[in-house]
Structure formats: structure tokens, C-alpha cells
Coordinates of C-alpha atoms (C1' of nucleotides) and ligand atoms in Angstrom, one line a residue:
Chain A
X1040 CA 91.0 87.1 106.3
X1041 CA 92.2 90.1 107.5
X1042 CA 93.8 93.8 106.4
X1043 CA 97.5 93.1 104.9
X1044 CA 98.8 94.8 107.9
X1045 CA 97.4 91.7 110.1
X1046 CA 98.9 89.3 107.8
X1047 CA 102.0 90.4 108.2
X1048 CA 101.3 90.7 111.9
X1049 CA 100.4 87.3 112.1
X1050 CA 103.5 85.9 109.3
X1051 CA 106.2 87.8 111.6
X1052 CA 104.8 86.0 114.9
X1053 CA 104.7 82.7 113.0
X1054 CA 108.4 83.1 112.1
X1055 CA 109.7 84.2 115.1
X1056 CA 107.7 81.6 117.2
X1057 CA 109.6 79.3 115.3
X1058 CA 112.7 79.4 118.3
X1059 CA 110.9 79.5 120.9
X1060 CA 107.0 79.1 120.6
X1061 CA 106.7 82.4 122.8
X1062 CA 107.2 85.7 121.1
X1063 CA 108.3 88.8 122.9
X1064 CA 106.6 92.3 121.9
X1065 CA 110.4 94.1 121.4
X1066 CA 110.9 91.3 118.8
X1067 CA 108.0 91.8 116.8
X1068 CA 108.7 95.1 116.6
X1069 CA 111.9 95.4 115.3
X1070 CA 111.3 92.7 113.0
X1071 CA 108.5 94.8 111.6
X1072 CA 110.0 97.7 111.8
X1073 CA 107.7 99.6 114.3
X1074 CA 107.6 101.1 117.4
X1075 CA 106.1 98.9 120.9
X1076 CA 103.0 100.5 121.2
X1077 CA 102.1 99.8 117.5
X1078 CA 102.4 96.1 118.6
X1079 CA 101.0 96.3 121.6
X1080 CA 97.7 97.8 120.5
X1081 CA 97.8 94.9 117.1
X1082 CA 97.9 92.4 119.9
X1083 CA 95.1 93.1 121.2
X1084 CA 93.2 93.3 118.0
X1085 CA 94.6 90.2 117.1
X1086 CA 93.5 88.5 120.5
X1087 CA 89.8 89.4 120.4
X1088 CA 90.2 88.3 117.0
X1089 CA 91.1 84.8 118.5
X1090 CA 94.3 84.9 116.5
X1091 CA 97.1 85.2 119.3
X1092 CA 96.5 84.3 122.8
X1093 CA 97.4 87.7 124.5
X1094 CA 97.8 88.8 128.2
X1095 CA 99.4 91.9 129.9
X1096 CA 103.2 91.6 130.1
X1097 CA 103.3 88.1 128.9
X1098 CA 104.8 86.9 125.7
X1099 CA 102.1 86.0 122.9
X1100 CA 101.7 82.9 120.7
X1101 CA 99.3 82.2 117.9
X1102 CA 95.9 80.2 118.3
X1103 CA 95.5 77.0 116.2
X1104 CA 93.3 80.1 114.7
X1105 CA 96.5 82.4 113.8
X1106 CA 98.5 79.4 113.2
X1107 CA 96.8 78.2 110.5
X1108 CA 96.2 81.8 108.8
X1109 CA 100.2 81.9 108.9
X1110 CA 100.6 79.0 107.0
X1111 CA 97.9 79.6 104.9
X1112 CA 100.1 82.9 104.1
X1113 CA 103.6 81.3 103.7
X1114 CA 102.3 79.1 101.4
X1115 CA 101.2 81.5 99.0
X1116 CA 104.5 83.3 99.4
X1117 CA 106.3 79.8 98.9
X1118 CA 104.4 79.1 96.3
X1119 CA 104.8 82.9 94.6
X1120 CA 108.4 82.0 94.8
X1121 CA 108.4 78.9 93.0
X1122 CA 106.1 79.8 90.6
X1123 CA 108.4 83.4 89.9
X1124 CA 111.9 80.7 89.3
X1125 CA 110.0 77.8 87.8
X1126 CA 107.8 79.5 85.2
X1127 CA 108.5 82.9 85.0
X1128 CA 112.1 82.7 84.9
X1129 CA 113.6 84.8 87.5
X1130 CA 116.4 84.3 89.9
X1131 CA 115.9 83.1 93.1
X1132 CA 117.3 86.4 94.6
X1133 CA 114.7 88.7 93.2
X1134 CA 111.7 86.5 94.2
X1135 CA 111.5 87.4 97.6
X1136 CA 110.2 90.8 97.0
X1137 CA 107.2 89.9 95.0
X1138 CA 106.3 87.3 97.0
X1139 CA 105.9 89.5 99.8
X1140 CA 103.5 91.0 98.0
X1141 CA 101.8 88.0 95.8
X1142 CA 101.6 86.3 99.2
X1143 CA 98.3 89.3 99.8
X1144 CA 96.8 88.6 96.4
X1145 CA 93.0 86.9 97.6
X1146 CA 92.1 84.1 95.2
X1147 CA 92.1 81.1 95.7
X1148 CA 92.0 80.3 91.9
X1149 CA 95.0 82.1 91.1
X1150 CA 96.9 79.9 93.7
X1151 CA 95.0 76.5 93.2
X1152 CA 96.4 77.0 89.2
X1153 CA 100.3 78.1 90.4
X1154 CA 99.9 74.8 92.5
X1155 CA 99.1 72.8 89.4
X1156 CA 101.4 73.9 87.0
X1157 CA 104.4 73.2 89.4
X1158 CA 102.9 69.9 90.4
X1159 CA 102.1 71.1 94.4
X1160 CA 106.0 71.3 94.8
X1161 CA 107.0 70.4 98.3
X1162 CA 109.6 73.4 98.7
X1163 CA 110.3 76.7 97.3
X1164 CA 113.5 78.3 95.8
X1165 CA 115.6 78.5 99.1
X1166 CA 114.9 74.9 100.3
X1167 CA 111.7 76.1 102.3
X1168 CA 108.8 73.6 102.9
X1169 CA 105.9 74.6 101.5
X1170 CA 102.8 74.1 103.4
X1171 CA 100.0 71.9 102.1
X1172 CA 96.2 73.3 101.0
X1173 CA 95.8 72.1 104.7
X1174 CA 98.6 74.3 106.7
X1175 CA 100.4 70.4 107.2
X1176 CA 103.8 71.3 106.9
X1177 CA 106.9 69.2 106.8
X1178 CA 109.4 71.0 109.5
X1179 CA 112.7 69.4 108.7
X1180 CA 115.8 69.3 111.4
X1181 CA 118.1 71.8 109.8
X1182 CA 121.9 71.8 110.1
X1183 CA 123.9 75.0 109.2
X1184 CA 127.2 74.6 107.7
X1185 CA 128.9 76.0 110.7
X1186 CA 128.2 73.5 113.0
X1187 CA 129.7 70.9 110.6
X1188 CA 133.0 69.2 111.4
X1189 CA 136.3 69.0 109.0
X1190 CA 135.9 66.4 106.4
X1191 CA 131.9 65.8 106.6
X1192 CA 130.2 65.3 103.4
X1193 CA 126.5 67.2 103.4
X1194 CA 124.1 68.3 100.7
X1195 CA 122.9 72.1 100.4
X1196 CA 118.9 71.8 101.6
X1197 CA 118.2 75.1 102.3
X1198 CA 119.6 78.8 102.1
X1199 CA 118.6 82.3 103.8
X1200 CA 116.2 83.9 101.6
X1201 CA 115.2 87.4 102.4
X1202 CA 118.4 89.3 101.3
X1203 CA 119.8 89.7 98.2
X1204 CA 122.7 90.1 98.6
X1205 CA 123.4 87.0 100.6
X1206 CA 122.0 85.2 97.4
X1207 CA 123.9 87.8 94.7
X1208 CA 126.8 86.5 97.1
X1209 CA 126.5 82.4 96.7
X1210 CA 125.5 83.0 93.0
X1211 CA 129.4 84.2 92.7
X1212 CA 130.4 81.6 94.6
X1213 CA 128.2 79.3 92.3
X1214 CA 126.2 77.4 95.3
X1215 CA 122.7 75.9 94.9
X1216 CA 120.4 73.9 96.5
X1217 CA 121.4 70.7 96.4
X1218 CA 125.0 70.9 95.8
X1219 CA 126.8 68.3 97.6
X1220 CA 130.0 70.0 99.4
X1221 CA 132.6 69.0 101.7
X1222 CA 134.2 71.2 104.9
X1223 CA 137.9 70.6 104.0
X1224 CA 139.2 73.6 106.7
X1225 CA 137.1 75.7 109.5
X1226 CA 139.2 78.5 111.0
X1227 CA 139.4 79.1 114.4
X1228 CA 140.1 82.6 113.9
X1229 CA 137.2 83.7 112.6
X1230 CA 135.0 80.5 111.5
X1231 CA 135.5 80.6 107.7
X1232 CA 134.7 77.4 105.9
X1233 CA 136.4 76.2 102.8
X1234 CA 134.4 73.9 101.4
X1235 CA 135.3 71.4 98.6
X1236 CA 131.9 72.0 95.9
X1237 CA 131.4 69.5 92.8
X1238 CA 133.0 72.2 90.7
X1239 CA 136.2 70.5 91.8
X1240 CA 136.9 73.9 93.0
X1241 CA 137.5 75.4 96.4
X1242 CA 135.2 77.4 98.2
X1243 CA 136.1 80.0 101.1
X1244 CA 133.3 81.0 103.0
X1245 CA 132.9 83.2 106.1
X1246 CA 130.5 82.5 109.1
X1247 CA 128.7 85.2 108.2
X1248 CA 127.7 83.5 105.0
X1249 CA 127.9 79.5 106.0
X1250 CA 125.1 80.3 108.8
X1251 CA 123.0 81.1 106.3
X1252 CA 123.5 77.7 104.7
X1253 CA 121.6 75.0 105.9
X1254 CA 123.0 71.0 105.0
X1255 CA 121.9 68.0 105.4
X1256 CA 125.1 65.5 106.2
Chain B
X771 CA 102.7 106.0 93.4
X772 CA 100.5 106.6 95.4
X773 CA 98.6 104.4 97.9
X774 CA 96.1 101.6 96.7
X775 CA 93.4 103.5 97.1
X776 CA 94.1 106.5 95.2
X777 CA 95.2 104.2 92.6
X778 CA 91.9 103.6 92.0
X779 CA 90.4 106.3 91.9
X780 CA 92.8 107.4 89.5
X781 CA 91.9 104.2 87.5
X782 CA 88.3 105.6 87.6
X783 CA 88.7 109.0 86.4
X784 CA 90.4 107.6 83.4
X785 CA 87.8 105.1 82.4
X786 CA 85.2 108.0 83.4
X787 CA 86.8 110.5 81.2
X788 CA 87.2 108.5 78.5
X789 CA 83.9 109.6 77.2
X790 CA 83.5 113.1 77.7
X791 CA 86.9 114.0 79.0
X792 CA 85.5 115.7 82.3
X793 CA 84.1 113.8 85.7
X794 CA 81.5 114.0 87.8
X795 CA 82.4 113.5 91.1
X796 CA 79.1 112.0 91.9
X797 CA 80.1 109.0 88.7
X798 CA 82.9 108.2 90.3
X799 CA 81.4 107.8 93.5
X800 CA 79.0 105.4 92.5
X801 CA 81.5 103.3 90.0
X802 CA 83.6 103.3 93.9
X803 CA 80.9 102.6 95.9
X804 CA 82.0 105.1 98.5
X805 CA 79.9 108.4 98.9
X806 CA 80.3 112.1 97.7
X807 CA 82.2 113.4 100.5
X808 CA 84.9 110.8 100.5
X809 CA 85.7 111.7 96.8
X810 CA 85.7 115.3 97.4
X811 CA 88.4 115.2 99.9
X812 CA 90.5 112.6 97.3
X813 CA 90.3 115.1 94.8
X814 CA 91.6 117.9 96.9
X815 CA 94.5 115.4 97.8
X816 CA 95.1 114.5 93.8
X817 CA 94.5 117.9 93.3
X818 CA 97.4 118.9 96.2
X819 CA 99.7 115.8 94.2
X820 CA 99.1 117.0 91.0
X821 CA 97.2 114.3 89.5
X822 CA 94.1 115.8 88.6
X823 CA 92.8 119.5 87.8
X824 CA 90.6 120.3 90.4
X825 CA 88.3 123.4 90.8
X826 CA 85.0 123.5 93.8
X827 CA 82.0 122.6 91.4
X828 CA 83.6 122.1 88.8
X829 CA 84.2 118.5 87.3
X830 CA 87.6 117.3 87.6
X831 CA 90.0 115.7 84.5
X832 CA 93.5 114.0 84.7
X833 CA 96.4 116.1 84.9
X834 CA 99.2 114.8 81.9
X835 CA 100.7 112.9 85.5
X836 CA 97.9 112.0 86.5
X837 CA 97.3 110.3 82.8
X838 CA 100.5 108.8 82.6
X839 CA 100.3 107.2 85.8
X840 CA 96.2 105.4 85.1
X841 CA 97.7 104.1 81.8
X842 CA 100.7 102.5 83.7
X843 CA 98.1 100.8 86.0
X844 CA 96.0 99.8 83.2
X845 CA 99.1 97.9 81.4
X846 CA 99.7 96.3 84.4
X847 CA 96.0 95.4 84.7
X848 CA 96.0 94.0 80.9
X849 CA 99.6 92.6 81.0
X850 CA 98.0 90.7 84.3
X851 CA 95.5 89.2 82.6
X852 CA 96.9 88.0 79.2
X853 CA 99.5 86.8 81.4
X854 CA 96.4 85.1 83.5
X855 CA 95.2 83.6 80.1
X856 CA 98.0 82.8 78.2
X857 CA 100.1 81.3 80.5
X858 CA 98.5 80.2 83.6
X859 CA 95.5 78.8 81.6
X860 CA 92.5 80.8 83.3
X861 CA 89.6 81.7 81.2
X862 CA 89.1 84.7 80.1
X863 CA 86.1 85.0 82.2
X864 CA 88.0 84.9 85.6
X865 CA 91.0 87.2 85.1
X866 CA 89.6 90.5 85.6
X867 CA 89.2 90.2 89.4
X868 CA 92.9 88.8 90.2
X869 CA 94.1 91.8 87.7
X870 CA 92.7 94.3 89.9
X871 CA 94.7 93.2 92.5
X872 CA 98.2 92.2 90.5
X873 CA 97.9 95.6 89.3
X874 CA 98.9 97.1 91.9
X875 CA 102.0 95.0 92.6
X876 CA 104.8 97.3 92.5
X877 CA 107.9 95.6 90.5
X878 CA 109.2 96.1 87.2
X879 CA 111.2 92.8 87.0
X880 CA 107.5 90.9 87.5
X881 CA 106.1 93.3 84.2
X882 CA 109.2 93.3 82.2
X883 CA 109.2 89.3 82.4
X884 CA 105.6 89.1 82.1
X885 CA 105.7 91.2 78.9
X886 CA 108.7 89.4 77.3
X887 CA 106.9 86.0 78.1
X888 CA 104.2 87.3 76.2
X889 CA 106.3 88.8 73.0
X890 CA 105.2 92.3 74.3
X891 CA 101.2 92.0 73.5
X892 CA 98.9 94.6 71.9
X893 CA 95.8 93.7 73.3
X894 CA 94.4 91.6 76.4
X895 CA 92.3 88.7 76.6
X896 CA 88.9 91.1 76.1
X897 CA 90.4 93.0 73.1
X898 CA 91.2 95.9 75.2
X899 CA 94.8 97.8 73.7
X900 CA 97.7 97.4 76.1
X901 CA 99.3 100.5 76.4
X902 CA 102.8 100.1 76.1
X903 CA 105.6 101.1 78.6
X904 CA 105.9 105.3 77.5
X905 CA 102.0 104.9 78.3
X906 CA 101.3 105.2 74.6
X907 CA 98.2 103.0 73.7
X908 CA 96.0 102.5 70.5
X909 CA 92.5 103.6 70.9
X910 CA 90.5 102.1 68.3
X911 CA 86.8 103.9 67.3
X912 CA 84.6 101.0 68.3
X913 CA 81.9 100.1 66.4
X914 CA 79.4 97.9 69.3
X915 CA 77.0 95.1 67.7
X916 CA 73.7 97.1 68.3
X917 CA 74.8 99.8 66.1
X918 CA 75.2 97.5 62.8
X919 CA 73.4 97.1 59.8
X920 CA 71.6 94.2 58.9
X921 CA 73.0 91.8 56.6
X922 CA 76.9 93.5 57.7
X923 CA 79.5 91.3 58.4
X924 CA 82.3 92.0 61.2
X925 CA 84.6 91.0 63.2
X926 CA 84.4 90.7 66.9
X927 CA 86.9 93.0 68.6
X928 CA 86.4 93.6 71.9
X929 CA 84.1 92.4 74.5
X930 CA 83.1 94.5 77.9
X931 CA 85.6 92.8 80.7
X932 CA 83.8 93.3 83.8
X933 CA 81.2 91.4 84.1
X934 CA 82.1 87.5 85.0
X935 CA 78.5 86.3 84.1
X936 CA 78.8 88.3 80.8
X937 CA 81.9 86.4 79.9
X938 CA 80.1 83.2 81.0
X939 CA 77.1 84.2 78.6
X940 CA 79.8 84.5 75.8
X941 CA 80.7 81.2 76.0
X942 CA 77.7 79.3 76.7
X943 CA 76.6 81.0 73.3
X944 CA 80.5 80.3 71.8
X945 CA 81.5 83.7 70.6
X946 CA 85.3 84.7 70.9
X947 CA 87.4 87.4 69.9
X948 CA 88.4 87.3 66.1
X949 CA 84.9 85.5 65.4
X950 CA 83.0 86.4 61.7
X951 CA 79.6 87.1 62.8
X952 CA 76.7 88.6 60.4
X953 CA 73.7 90.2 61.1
X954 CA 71.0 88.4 60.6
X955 CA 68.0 89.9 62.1
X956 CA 67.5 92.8 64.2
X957 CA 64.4 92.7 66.3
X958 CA 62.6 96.2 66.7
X959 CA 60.6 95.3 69.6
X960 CA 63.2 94.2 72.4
X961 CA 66.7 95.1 70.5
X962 CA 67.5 91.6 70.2
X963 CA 70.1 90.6 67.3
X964 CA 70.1 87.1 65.6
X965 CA 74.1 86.4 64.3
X966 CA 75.0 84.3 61.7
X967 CA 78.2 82.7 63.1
X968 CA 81.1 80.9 61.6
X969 CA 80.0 77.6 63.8
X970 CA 77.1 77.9 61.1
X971 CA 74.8 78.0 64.2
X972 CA 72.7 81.3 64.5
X973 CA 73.0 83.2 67.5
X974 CA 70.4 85.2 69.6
X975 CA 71.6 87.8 71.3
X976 CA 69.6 90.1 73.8
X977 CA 70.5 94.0 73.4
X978 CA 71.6 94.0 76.9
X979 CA 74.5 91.1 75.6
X980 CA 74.8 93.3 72.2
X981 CA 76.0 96.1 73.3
X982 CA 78.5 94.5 74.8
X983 CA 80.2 93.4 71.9
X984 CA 82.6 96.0 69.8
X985 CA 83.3 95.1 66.1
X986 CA 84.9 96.4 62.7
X987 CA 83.4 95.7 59.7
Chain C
dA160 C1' 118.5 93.5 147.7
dT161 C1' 118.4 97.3 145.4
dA162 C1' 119.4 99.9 141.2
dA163 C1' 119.6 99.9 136.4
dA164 C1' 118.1 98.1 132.1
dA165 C1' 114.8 96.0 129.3
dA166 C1' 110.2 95.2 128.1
dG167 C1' 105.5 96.4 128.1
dT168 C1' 101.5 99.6 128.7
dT169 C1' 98.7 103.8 128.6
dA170 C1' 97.4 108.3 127.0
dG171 C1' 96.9 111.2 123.5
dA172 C1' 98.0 112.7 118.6
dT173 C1' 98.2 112.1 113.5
dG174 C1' 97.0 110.9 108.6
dA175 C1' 94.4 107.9 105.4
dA176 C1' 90.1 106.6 104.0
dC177 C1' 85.8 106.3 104.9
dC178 C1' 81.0 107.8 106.9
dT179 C1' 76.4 110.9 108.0
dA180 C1' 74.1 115.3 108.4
dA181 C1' 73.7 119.8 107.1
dT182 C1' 74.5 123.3 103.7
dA183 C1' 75.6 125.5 99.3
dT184 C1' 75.7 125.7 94.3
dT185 C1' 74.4 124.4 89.8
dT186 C1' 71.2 122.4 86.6
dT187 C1' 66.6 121.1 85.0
dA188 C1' 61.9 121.3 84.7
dA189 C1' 57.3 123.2 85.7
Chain D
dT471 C1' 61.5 132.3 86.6
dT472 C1' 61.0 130.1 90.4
dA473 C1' 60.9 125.5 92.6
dA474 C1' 62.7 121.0 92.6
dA475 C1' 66.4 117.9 91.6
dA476 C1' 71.0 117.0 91.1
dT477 C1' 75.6 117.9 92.3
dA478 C1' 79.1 119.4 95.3
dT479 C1' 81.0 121.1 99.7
dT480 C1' 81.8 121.5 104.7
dA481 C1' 81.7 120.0 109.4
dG482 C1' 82.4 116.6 112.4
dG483 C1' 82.9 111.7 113.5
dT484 C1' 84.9 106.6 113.0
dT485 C1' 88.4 102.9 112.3
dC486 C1' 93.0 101.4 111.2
dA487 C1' 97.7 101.8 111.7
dT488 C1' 101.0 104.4 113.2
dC489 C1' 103.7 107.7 116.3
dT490 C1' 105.9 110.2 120.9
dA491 C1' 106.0 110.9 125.8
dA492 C1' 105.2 109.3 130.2
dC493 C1' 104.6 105.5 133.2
dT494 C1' 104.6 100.5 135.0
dT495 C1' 106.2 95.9 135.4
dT496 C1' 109.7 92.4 134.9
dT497 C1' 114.4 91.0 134.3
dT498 C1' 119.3 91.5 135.0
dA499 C1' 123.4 93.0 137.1
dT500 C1' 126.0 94.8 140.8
Ligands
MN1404 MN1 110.6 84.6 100.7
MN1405 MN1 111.8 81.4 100.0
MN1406 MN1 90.0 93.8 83.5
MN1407 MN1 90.5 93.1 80.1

DNA sequence: ATAAAAAGTTAGATGAACCTAATATTTTAA
DNA sequence: TTAAAATATTAGGTTCATCTAACTTTTTAT
């Protein structure tokens, strides 16, 4: 394992390889908040550490190496999460925090235990997959609630997690994983959503917000 | 709060001072492991933040900050491992490593919760006090096991923490906080102690084990 | 096709947290 | 009371993780 610094290296290139497999420097850097040459001199760390294959003006990408070390990662944070919600009783907007740091705690004890008591869950508070003891993750195809036509019927899988106030936001507006809803009007206008929700009550959402929701129809 | 690191230290010079009140730099650098020179230049940085009184040859002590903030880390160390205990079901035995690294988690939603879970505890799983949010905690004058009379009774109160193979002596030989022991026999050739335990089994302990082992009569 | 913009690199600096080697001060023991 | 031992300090160096400024390469737009 490496320093936390390298995890979160490695956790950020994960993510954003998600797109497009190939990661751009500028990316990486404003997604960790620093400036190119910070990245460019991790990268090279992290390539003679066999973690991201690495040349000179090329995108990178993780090695099976750095791959698995990134899931290895997001599972504890996954896990942190679930664990934070299902036993300790907090809301699934506050999680995200300490997860980002639970996610560096080193021992494998402490995880194996979380796992147990939820029963090695298969997803975390948002609808996330969690990956297995062996990095095997289930990548589902995801469907946000904007690309949804009038009258569709879908189920709430999965939700943005790393703001709060997106989640403050749906707790309002009383939406949950698993909610089934229904797109009754999208506006041309501006691409607001009202949705009809099991509540029996109408929702109004605007893209900003039904991007972040994911569905499956 | 500072860094990890100097919350360490800080950790150190409490536990160090708890005896005499002053510290030798050259204690803490062995309970650290780092040498003489790299706690020198902490101090002067402590000294710079306030957190410890600092004069050149002189031994340093824990400025009233510098107090409050050790005692903070050491609730969340304690609160961590009750929490460890209690709830997640580790022994008592394998919660003082994962401590040292939840204690640095900064979040008081994860304390508050863990302390309300727990009905706001008084001591932790190795009978240490939890000092309680103002950073007030009750120090106890402990009486250890080596210092008792034979034919006394006590109570066991609190058992050194640090140790893993300790803890796994304890309970090979079954003793728990709480437990009735009396003194039996106490060997003036190696130190050794024979206990009359409440499992009706006598105990041998070695003086090395002994004085590990606080108690009120 | 060239100029401008974007992306990436290199050089050199900084602060945190450590180190070794050399030196100074304080304590202890002969 | 002086020498030895213990303790502390200074000087100077290393690695990690960051930065700014200057430069190079690649991409994009006119
Ligand atoms: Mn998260
Ligand atoms: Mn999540
Ligand atoms: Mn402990
Ligand atoms: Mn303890």
C-alpha cells in the first residue's frame, strides 16, 4: 500500500477512467485540486511503481496493478458508507466525508468485521456497487433520469453521492433509492422533470438535479 | 489540529508526563521511534503553536492547549475502541491498533454517534477513563497487582492496552476486567503471584504479567 | 497552414518530517 | 572535581508532496 496521497491518486484516476479508460493530466488535477506539475511528477512515481502505465504527453491508465489497488480502496469507502447508514445511524448525506477518510484506515480486520455485520452488501448508500474481497465488481448500465421519455415507469438505482447538498436536496423532495417514479412532463425550456413518486405526490425536478439520478426503467 | 504527526507526539508527551509531569526529549524519542533531532525541531514547532512549554535543555510539558487537545485524541482513541468492542464484536485484544488510526479521523458527527451508541461510556475496553467531551477525565490512583498484600482481595480495574500478546496472555489464563482475584502466594525469588480466581482455578502469574494488572481493593 | 489555446514538462523552491554527524550542555559517577 | 555518560542542539541532507515560472508539445480554430 502506499502513502494516502497515492491512494487518492490512484481512486481519482480510477473514477475518471471510468468515461473513457484514458485519463488526461488537466483532469486529474482539477479533480484533486492541484496544480499540473504536482500530477505530473505523481505519475511518474506511480509508473515506476507499476501502478499507471505512463509516457511523456500521453494520457495515463491504471495497471491491472493500480486497478486493483483502486478497488481495493472504493470498497472500503463503500463499505464505510454502508456501515456509517446501516449501523451507526447516520444519513446518507453525511457519510461521504468519513468515508473519505475510513477508506485509509489499514486493517483488514476492521473491514472483514463491517463486511460481516452487513452481510457483504452488494451496494452502498447511493446505489454504488461495492467491490468484492477480490476487486470483482458488478458495473451496472446506468440510466439518468434525463434521458427518460414522458410516461416511462423506472426505479431509483443509484444517486450522486459526493455533495451534500444534492442529497439535503432529494431528502426535501423525499426520494430514495429504490423509489419507483414516473416522468409525467420534461420541459423543453430548461429540462425539468416532474415526476409522479409513490407518495401520490408530484415532483418537479430540474436537470441539474435529475442528472444526478440514475433509474433503471 | 494539527497534522497526524504532531498529533502523536502530542499523544506522547501526555502519556510521558503523566508520571512526573516533565519530558525528556530523549523518552519520547524512543516511545516514537524516531531520533533526538527530529523531536527537537517538533518541539520548537509545538513550542511556535503553543502546545507545549519549551525551553533549550530543559524538558518540555503540555501547555493547558496543548492538554486539552491530547485528551480530545485520547477520547477519540477510547471511544474507538469500546466502540471496536461493543459494537463491532472485536476482542479486546485487537482494538488498540485500529484506534490509533480512528483517532485521528476528524468528524464530530462519527464521535457524537459513536458515544450516544454507547450511552456516553466512562471507561474503555482496558479500564482506561474516557475523558469526556470538555476533556475532563477521572484519573483513578491505581493500585497494580505486584504491589498487594497477600491474602488481599481486589478487583481488577485496568489492564496495560498496548501489548496484543499481553491481552492474548489475559485470556489464555481467563482474567477480565471486574474479575475477584486474591492473593494467594507471592513468590520472593522471581516476583511471580499465584491468584485465587472466581473460576475457582488458581492463577500463576509472572511479575512481568503482574504488573500489568491495576486493581482496588 | 499557421496562430492561438490547451495540455504537459522541466527547473527550481518550499515546508513537513525525518535522518546522520558533529557539537554543546547537563548529570552522574569515579 | 574532573572524566564519562546522558541528554540536547545545530548543521546539513533526504524524501514526499506541493508550488510558480518558463518552456515544449499537441490540439483546435481561423
Ligand atoms: Mn462516497
Ligand atoms: Mn457512496
Ligand atoms: Mn489503546
Ligand atoms: Mn484502551
Amino acid at each position: 500500500m502506499g502513502s494516502l496521497t497515492e491512494e487518492n491518486y490512484i481512486k481519482s484516476i480510477y473514477a475518471l477512467s471510468q468515461a473513457t479508460g484514458e485519463v488526461y493530466l488537466s483532469e486529474l488535477a482539477k479533480k484533486l485540486d492541484v496544480k499540473l506539475p504536482s500530477v505530473n511528477s505523481m505519475m511518474k512515481r506511480l509508473a515506476t511503481k507499476k501502478l499507471v502505465a505512463y509516457a511523456p504527453y500521453k494520457g495515463i491508465r491504471l495497471t491491472e496493478k493500480g486497478k486493483k489497488e483502486a478497488l481495493a480502496i472504493i470498497r472500503k469507502h463503500r463499505l464505510a458508507e454502508l456501515f456509517l447508514v446501516k449501523v451507526m445511524g447516520l444519513g446518507w448525506e453525511e457519510v461521504h466525508d468519513i468515508a473519505e477518510q475510513l477508506e485509509h484506515v489499514n486493517s483488514s480486520r476492521f473491514y472483514e468485521r463491517i463486511d460481516e455485520l452487513l452481510n457483504s452488501p452488494k451496494f452502498d448508500p447511493h446505489g454504488e456497487p461495492i467491490p468484492d474481497s477480490n476487486g470483482k465488481i458488478h458495473t451496472q448500465k446506468r440510466t439518468s433520469l434525463i434521458d427518460l421519455a414522458e410516461g416511462l415507469t423506472a426505479t431509483i438505482t443509484a444517486v450522486a453521492e459526493d455533495e451534500k447538498l444534492f442529497l439535503d436536496h432529494l431528502n426535501t423532495k423525499g426520494l430514495q433509492i429504490g423509489d419507483a417514479v414516473t416522468i409525467k412532463k420534461r420541459e423543453l425550456f430548461d429540462g425539468s422533470i416532474t415526476l409522479q413518486h409513490k407518495s401520490k405526490k408530484e415532483i418537479l425536478l430540474t436537470h441539474q438535479v435529475a442528472e444526478r439520478i440514475w433509474v433503471e426503467v
